[in-house]
Coordinates of C-alpha atoms in Angstrom, one line a residue:
Chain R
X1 CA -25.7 2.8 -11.9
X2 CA -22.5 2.5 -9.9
X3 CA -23.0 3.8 -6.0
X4 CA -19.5 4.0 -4.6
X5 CA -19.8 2.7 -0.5
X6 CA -17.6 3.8 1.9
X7 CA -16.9 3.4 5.8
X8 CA -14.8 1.3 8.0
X9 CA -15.7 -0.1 11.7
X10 CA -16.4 -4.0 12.2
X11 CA -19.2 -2.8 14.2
X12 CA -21.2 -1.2 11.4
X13 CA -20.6 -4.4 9.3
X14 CA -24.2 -5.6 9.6
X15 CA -25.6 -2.3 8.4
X16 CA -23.1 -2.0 5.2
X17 CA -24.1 -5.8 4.6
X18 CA -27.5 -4.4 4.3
X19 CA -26.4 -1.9 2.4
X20 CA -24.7 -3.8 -0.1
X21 CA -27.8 -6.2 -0.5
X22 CA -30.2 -3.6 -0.7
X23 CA -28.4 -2.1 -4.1
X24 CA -27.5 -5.0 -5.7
X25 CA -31.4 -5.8 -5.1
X26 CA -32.0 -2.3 -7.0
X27 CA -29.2 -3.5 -9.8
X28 CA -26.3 -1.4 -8.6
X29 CA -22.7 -2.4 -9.1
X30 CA -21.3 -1.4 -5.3
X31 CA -17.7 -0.2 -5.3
X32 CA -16.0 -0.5 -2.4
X33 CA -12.3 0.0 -1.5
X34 CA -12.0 -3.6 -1.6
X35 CA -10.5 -4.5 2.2
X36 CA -12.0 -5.2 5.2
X37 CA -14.5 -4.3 7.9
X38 CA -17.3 -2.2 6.0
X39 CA -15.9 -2.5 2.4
X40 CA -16.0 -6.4 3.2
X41 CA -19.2 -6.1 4.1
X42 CA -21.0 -4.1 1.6
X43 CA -19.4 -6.5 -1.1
X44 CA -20.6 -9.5 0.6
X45 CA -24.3 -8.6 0.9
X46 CA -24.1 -7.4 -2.9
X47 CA -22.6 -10.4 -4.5
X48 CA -24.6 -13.5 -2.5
X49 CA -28.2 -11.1 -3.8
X50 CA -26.5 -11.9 -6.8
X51 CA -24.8 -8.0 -7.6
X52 CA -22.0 -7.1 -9.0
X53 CA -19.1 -5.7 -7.4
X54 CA -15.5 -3.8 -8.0
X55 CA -13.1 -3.2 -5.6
X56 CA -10.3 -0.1 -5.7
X57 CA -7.6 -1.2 -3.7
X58 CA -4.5 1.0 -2.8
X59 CA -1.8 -1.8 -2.4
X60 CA -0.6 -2.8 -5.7
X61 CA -1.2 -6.6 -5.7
X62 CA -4.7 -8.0 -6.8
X63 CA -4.6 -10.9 -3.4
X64 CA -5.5 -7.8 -1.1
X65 CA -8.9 -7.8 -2.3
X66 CA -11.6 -9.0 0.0
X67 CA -13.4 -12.1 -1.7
X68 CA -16.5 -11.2 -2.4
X69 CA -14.9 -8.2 -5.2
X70 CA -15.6 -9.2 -8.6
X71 CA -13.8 -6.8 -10.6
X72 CA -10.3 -5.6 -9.0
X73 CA -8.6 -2.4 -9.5
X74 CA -5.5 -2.2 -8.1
X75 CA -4.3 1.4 -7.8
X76 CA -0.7 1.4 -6.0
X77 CA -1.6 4.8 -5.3
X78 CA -2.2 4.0 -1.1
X79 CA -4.7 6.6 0.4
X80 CA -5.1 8.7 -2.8
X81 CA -7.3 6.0 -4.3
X82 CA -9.7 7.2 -1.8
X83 CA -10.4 9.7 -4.6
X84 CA -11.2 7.3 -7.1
X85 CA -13.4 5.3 -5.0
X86 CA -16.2 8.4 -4.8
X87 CA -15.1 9.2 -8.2
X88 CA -16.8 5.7 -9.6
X89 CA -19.7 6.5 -7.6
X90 CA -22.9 8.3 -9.1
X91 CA -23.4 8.6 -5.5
X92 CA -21.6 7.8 -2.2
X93 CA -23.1 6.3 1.0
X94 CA -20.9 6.5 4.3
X95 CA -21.2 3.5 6.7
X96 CA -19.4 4.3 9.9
X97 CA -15.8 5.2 9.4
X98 CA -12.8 7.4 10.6
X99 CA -10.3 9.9 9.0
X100 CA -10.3 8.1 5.2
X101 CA -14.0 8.3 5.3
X102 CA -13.4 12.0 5.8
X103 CA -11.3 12.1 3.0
X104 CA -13.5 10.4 0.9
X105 CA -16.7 12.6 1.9
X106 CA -14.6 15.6 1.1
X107 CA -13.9 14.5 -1.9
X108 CA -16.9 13.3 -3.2
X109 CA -18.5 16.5 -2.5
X110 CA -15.8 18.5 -4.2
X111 CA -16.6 16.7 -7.4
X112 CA -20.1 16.6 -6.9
X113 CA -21.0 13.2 -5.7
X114 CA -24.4 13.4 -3.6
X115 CA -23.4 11.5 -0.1
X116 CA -25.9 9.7 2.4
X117 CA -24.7 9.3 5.5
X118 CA -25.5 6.3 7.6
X119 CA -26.5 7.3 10.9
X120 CA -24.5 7.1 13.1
X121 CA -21.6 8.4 11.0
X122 CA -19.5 11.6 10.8
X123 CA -21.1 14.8 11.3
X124 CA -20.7 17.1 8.4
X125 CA -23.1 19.4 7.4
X126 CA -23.3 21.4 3.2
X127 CA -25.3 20.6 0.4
X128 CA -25.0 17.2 -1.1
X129 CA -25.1 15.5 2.2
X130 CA -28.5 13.8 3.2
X131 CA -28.4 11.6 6.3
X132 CA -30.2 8.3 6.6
X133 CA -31.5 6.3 9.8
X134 CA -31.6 3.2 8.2
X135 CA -30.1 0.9 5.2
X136 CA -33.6 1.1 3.4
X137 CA -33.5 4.8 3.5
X138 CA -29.6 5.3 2.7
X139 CA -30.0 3.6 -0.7
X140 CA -33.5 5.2 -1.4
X141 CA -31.5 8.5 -1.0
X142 CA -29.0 7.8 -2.7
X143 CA -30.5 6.8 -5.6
X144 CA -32.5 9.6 -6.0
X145 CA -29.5 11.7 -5.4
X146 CA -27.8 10.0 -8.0
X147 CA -30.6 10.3 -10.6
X148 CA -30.8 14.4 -9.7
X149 CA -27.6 14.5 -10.6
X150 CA -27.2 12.4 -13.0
Chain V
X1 CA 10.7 22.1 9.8
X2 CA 8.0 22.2 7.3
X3 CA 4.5 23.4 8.2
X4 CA 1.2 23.1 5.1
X5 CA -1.3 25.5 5.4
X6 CA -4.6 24.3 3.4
X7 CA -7.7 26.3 2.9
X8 CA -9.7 28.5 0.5
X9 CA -11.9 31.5 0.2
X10 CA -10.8 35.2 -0.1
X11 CA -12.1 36.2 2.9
X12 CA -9.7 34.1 4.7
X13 CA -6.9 35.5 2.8
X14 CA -5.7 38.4 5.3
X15 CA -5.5 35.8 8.3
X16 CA -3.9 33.1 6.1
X17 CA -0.9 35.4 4.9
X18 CA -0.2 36.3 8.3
X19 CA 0.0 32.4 9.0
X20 CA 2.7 32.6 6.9
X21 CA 4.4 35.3 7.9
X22 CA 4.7 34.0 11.4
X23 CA 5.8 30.8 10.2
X24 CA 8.6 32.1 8.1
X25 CA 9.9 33.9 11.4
X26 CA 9.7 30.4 13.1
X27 CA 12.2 29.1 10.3
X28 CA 9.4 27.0 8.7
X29 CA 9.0 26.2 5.4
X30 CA 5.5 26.9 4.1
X31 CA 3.9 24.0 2.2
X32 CA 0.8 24.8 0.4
X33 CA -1.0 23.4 -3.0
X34 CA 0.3 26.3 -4.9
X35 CA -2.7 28.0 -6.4
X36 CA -4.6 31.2 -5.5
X37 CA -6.3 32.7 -2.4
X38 CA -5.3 31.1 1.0
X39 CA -2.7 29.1 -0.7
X40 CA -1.3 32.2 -2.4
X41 CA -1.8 34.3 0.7
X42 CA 0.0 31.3 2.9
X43 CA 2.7 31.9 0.4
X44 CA 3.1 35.3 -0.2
X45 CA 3.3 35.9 4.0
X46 CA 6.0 33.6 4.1
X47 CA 8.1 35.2 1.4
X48 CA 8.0 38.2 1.8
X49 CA 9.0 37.3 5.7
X50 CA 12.5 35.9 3.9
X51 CA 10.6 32.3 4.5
X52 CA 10.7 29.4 2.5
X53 CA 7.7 28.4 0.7
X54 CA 7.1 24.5 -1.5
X55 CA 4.1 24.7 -4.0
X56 CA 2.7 21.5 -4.7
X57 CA 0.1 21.7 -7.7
X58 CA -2.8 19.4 -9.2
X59 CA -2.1 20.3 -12.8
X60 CA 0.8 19.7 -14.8
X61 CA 2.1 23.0 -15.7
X62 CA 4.5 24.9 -13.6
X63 CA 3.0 28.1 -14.7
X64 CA 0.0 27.3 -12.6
X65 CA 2.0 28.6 -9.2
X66 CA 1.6 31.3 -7.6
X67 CA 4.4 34.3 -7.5
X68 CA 5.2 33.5 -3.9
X69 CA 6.1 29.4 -4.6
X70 CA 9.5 28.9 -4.4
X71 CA 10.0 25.6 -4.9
X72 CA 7.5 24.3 -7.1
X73 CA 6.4 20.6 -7.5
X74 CA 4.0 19.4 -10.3
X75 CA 2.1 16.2 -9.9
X76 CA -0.5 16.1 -12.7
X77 CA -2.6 14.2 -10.3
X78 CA -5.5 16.4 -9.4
X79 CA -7.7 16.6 -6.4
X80 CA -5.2 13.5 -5.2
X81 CA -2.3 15.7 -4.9
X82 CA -4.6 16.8 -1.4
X83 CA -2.7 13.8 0.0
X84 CA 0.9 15.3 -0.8
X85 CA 0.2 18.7 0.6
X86 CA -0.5 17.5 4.0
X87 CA 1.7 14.6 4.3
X88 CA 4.7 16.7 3.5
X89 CA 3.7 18.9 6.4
X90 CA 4.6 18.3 10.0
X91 CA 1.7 19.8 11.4
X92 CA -0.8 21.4 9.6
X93 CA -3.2 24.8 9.3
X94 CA -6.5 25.3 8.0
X95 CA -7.3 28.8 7.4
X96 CA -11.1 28.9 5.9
X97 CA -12.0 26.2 2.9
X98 CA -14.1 23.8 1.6
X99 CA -14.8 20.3 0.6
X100 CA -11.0 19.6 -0.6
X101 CA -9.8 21.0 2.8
X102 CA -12.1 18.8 4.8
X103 CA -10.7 15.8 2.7
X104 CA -7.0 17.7 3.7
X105 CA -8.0 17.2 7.2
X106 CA -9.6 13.8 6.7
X107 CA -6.1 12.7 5.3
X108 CA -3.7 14.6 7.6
X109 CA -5.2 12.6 10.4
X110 CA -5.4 9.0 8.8
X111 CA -1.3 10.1 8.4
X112 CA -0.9 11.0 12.1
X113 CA -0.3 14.7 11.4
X114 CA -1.3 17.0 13.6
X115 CA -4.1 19.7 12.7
X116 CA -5.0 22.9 13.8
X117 CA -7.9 24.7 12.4
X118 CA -8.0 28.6 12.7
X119 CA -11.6 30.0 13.6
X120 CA -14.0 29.9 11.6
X121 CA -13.3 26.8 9.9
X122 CA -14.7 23.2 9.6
X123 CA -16.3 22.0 12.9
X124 CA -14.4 18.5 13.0
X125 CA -13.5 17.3 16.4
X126 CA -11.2 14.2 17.4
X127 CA -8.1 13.3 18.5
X128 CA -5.4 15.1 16.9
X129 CA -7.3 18.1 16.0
X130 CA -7.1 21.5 17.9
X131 CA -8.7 24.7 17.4
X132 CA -7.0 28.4 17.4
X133 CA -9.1 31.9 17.8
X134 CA -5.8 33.5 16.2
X135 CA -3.3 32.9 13.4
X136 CA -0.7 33.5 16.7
X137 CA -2.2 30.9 18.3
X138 CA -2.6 28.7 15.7
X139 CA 1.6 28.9 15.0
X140 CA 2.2 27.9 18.4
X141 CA -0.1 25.1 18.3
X142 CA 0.7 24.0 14.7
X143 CA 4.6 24.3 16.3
X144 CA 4.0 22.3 19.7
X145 CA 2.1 19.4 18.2
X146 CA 4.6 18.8 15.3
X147 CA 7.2 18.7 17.8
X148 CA 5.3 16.3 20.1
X149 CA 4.8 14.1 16.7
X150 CA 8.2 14.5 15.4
Chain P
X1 CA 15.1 26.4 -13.0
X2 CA 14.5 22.9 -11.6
X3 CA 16.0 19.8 -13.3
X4 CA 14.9 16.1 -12.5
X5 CA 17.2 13.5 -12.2
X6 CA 16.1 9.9 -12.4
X7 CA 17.4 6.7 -12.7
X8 CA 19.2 3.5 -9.9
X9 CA 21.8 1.3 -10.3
X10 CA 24.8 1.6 -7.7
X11 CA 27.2 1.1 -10.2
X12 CA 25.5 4.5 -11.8
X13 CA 26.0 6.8 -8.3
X14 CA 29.7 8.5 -8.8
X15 CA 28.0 10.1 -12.7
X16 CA 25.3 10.8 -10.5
X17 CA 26.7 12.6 -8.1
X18 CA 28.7 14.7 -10.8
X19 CA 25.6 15.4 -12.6
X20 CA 24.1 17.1 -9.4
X21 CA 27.1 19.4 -8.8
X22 CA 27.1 20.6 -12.1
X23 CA 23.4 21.2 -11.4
X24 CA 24.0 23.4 -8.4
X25 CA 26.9 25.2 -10.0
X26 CA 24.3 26.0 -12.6
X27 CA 22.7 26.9 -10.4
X28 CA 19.5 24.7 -10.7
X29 CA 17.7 23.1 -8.0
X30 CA 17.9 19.2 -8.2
X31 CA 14.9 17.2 -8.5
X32 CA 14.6 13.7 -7.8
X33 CA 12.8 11.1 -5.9
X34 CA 14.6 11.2 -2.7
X35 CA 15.4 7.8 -1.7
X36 CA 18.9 5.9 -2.4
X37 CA 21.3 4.8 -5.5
X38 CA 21.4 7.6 -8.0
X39 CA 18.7 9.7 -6.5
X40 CA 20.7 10.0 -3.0
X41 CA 24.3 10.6 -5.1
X42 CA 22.8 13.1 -7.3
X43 CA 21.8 15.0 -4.3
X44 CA 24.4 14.6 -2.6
X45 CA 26.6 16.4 -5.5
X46 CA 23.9 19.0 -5.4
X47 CA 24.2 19.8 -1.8
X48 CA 28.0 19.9 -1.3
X49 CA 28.2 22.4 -4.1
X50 CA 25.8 24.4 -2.2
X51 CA 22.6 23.3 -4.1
X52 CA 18.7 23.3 -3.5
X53 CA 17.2 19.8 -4.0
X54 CA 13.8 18.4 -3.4
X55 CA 13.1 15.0 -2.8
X56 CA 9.2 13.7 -3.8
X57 CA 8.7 10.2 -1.9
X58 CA 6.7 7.5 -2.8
X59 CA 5.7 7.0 1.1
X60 CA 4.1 8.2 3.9
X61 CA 6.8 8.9 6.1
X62 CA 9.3 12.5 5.7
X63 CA 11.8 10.1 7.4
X64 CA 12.5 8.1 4.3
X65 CA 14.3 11.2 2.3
X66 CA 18.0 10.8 2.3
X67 CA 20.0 12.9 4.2
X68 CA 21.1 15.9 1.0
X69 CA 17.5 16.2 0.5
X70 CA 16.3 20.2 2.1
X71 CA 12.9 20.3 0.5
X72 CA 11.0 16.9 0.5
X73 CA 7.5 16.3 -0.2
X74 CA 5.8 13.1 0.6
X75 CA 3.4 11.7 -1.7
X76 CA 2.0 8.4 -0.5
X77 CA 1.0 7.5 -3.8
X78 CA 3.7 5.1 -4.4
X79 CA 5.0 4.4 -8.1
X80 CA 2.8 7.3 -9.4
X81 CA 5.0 9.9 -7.5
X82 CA 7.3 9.3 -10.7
X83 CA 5.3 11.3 -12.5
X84 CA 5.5 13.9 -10.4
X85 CA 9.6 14.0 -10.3
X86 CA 9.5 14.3 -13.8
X87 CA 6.6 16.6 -14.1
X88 CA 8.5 18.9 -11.9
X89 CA 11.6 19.5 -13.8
X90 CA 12.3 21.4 -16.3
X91 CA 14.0 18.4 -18.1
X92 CA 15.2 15.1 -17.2
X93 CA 18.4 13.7 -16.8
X94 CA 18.3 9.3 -16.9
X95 CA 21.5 7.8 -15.4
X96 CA 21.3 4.2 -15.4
X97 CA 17.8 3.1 -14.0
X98 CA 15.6 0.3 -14.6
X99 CA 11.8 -0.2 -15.0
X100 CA 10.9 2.5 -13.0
X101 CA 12.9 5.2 -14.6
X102 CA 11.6 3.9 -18.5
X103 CA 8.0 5.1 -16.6
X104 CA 9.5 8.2 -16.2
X105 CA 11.1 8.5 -19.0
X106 CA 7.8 7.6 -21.4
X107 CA 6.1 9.8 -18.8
X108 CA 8.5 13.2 -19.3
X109 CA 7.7 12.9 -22.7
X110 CA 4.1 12.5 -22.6
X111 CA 4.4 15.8 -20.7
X112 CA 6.5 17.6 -23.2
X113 CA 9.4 17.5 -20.9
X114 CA 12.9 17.0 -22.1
X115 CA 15.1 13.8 -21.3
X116 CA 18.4 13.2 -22.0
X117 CA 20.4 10.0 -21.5
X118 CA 23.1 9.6 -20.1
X119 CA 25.3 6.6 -22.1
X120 CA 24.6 4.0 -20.7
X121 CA 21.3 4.1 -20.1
X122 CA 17.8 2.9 -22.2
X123 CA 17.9 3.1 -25.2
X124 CA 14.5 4.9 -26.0
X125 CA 14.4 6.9 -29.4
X126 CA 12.2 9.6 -29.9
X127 CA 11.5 13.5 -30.3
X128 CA 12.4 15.4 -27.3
X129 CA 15.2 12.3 -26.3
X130 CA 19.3 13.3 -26.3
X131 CA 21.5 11.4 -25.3
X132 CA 25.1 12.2 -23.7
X133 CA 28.4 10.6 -23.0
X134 CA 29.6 12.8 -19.8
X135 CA 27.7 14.6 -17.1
X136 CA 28.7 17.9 -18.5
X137 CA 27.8 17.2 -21.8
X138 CA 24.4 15.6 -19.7
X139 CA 23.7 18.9 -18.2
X140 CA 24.4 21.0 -20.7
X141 CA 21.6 19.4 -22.8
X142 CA 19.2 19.2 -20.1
X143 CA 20.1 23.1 -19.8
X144 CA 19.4 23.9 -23.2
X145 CA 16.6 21.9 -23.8
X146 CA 14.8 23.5 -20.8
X147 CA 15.9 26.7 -22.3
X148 CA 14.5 26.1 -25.8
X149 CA 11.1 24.3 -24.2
X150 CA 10.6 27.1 -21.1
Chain T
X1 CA -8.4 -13.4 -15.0
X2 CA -7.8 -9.5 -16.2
X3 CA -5.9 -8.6 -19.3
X4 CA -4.9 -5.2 -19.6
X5 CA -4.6 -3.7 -22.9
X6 CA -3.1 -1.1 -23.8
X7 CA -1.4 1.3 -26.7
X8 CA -2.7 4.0 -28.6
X9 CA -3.0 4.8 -32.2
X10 CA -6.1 4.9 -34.9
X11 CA -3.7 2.5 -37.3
X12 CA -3.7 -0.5 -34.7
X13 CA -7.7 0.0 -33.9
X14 CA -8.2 -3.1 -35.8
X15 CA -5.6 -5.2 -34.0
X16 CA -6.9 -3.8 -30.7
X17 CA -10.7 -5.1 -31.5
X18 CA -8.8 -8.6 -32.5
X19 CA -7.1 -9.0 -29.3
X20 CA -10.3 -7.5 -27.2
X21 CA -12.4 -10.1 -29.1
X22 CA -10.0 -13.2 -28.3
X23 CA -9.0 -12.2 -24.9
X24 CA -13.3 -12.3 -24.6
X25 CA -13.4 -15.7 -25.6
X26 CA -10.8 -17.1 -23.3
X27 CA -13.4 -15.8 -20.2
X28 CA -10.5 -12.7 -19.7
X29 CA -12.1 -9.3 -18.6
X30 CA -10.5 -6.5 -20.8
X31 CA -8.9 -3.5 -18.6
X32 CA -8.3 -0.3 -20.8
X33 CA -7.7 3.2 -20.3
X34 CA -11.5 3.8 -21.2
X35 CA -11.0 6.4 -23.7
X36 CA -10.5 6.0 -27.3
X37 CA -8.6 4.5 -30.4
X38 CA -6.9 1.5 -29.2
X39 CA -8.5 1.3 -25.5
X40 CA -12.1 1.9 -27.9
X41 CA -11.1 -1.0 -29.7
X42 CA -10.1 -3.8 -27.2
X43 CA -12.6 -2.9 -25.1
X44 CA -15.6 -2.9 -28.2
X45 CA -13.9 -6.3 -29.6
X46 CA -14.1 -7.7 -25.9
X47 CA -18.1 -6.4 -25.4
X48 CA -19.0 -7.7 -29.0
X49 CA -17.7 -11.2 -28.1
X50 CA -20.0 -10.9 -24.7
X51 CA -17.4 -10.2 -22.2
X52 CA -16.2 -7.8 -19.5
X53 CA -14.6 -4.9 -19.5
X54 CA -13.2 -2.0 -17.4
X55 CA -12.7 1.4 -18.0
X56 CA -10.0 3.2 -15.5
X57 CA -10.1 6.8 -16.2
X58 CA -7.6 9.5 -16.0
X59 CA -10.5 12.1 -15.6
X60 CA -13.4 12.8 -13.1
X61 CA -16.2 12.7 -15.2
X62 CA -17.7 8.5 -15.9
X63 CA -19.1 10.3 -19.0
X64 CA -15.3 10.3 -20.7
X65 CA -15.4 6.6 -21.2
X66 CA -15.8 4.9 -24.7
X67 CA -19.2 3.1 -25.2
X68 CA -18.1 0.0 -24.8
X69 CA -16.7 0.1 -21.2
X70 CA -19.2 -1.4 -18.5
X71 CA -17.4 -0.9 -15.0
X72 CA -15.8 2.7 -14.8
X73 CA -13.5 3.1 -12.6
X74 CA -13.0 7.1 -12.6
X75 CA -9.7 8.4 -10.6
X76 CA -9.3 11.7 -11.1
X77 CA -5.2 11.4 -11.3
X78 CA -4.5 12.1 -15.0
X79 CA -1.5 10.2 -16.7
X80 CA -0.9 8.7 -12.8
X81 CA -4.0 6.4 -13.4
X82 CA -1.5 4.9 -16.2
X83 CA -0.3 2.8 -13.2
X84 CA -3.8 1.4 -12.0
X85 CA -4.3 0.3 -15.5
X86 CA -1.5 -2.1 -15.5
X87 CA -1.4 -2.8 -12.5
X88 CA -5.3 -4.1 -12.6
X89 CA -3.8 -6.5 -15.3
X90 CA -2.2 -10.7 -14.2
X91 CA -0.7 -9.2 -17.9
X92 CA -0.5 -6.6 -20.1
X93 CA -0.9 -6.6 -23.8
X94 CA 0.4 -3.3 -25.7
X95 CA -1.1 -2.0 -29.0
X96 CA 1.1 0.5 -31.0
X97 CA 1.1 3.3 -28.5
X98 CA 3.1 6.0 -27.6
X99 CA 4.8 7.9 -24.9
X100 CA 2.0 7.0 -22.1
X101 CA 2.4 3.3 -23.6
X102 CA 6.2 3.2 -22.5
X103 CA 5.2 4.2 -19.0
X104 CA 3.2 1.7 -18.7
X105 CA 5.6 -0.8 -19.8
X106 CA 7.8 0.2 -17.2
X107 CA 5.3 0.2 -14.5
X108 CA 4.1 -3.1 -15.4
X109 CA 7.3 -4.6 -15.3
X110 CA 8.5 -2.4 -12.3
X111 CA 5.0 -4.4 -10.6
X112 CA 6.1 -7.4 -12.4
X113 CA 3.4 -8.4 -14.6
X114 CA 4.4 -10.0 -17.8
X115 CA 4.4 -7.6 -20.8
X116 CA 3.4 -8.5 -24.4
X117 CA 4.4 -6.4 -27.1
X118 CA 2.1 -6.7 -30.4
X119 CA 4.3 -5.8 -33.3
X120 CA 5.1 -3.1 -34.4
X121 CA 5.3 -1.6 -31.1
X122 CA 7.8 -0.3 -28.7
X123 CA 11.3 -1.7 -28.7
X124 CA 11.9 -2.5 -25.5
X125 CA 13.9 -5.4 -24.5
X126 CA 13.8 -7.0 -20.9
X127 CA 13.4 -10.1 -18.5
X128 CA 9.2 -10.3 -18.6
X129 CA 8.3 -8.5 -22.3
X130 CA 7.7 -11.2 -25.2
X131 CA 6.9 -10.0 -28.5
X132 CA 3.7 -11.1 -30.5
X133 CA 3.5 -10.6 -34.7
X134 CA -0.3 -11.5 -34.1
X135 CA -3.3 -10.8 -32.2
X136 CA -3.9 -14.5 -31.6
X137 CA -0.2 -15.1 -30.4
X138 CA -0.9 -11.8 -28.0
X139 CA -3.1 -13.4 -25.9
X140 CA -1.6 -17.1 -25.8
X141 CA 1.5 -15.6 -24.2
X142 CA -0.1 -12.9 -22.4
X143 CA -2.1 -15.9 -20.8
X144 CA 0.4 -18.0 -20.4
X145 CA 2.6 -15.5 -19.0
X146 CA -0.3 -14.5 -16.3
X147 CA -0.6 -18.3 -15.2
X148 CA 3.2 -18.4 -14.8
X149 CA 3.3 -15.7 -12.7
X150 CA -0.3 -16.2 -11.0

């Protein structure tokens, strides 16, 4: 299963660490958008539990990529890869974030992704969306999600 | 100056037609993903008010525009082509919609463009983002913040 | 009707520039992707004859367009706005052009779009390919072929 | 290091699986298309030898890719995601193919990665493509080419 996380914010790093770890504990590849701050983050606590990982970037040179992405894809496509981020996911958990993260949420609900949202994290209400108060219970969530749908 | 107008939902359609009516008597081109309901009615205001009016479609088929599209553009890139519609717009106007207009929004503010949602519409708040009762209303604030931007 | 014309190469502007007033006499709206070289001639021809022309960016920023371009759309998806350009004509007039404009030119096809070449230019064989020694004779192909494919 | 491979064409399967399987053994992930005929090939050559490989769809559903893809990278842009795919690659290897192939010659070069052409294939001639007659001489100079420019 491939759960697509999203977010931005160095201050929600520790959480999307957790994040990271905790589905990589479950056998999840994490996608990411394959920069900084909570992408960073996510991808880091996947690959040292021994996950795997694949980053989407928007630039178009592979040496963007955080280091803890395993498999690169680079897009050249700037903020539209956003799209293809949530696309990869079965699901979609948000882990603090600003106006991309929108984006993203948008569009992982207009093609059907289930999203968890971290708490705290953008308020958006509509089916598909679950909200989380903690790591644990963001990736619990969103695997089920992902399963339902599946 | 060119103003999109995003959105869905046929209920919307009547308020979103007169968005483009007034913005075709402000001398702004209407920019709008090209399909039916409030992009049509976006459209269809402005033309008929001797307005301008740029379709920019998902598909990759001309013959997907609506009658009231102008100038039509044809990106083959789905859901992505979100990104084009409001970065080609100075300001921008949601009239009504759903998950692709919150990922509209979500991108229109990651580009700096201003947004201005017409009531009832998606409860986002942060900078950038102001909210009009009327499509009148919504003009002259779409108008003022592009201005302030530009 | 709306013809796309591609290519670079300063040497390739002056052909360029012919190619778009013949356009606008024709009275087709000029397609291109809005920046400099060929792209900005072409334009430029279009626009002193009187001419439409839309410019689709690669960028995030309206600013970029040159200065004959009325309509412009901004894409922010970088090289992959080239398949929009071409998507969005009718058919596709190459003058000169490099790397970028053989995408386009593979990509025209792939859509069903007609290209012709104007000499010199890449040498790319194929169904739906002409090539052409003068702008007129370029334009009156392009014409024709959007005629016989419309 | 990431190979792409691409091409198209149920006549040059065969080849495809040759160059999937040797690009496996020299510890290269495969990066396809993830649909069928030549992408199918490379990428069930590459899995059968035990190594990795990446699907990057033009769709939005994960459920379009060939068997034998195990990361799925699912954008959502259509013929745009042409550009991810070579761009994902330190080279590119092309397999027969056809009018999508061509564009993703030029974008490769356009990024600069080094282009390999597996005869017969397209005739394009420029600083960066090199010409194979065999699957084994493929990947020596598509790897040789990657470390040059690496």
């Amino acid at each position: 299963m491939q759960i697509a996380v999203i977010g931005s914010g160095s201050e929600h790093e520790a959480r999307a660490e957790e994040v990271g770890r905790l589905l990589a504990e479950r056998s999840c590849t994490v996608v990411t958008g394959g920069l900084g701050e909570v992408m960073a983050a996510a991808a880091r606590g996947a690959k040292e539990a021994g996950g795997t990982t694949i980053g989407i970037l928007p630039g178009e040179r592979r040496a963007d990529a955080n280091q803890w992405i395993e498999h690169v894809v680079v897009t050249g496509i700037g903020h539209a890869r956003n799209l293809a981020v949530v696309a990869s996911g079965d699901a979609v958990i948000a882990v603090g974030g600003s106006w991309g993260t929108l984006a993203e949420i948008g569009f992982a609900r207009r093609l059907g992704r289930p999203v968890v949202v971290l708490d705290p994290g953008w308020q958006v209400e509509g089916e598909g969306i679950e909200r989380a108060a903690t790591p644990v219970e963001a990736v619990e969530l969103a695997l089920s999600a992902a399963e339902a749908v599946g």
